[in-house]
């Protein structure tokens, strides 16, 4: 190592340590100079942070095969908002979820957002602390991406967000656990290489209707008002597991209803309405047929009938005489007329 490098290394080590500054009151007095120096020495503490990336949180955001375009756009929006995130190829649906822990280890990530698609219409989201847990599974509903919303807000790309939580997160233990998971996952670490040293947008997590509503707002400098940027989605909690993508169940949502059950209830309600309409039609038809039944004997049918005069009946015992046939003697038959010609 050259003398210049040793000198620079020693200087850097000296800068990190505490510095002592001497303030001399009177330079003319040489007799009491040492005592005055000891009294006027002030120790300046080292800087709080040397600008190094100490909170090395990395989030892996990827999905399984079979997701639609809206889910792909949502993942891309999350990667844009979270500069400490990483992407990976889609995972095969036949693989077990425990494989994701190995993928996180390969990618050097300790948090994971995994989107799982089922039946090409239901979307589930896993948020996990890899590899030791805990992890939570959500049903994602009402997805609106940045391209769909067309909001007026526009924040700096890579800026660090503020996280705002509903007061309900501090009242229930399972919500408190989810709050800590959200803080560690969505907050951008300070001094991250890809982040910007600005705070100009807010992530809000609100609990309403036993669901978690996610919104992204921009902070306007003029009047400190908020303008929504997007994306927006709703998380319906299903289960919280002790391990990463499995393990003992810590909490299960009793109010959760699977999409299959919900669709089945909708179909049954529609079928019940159709059956009700058919029953009403049959009842109306039955009433109409009962009203059209004819009376066998009407008492008032011969009220206005008057008896006619009796006529004598003549019985002919002999055959009647034949009627005379009038013949035109002057007119010849057609055959005769033709013969005459």
Coordinates of C-alpha atoms in Angstrom, one line a residue, residues 332-341:
X332 CA -131.3 -28.0 -81.2
X333 CA -128.5 -29.8 -79.5
X334 CA -124.9 -28.9 -80.1
X335 CA -124.3 -32.1 -82.1
X336 CA -127.2 -31.4 -84.3
X337 CA -126.1 -27.8 -84.9
X338 CA -122.7 -29.0 -85.9
X339 CA -124.2 -31.5 -88.3
X340 CA -126.3 -28.9 -89.9
X341 CA -123.3 -26.8 -90.6

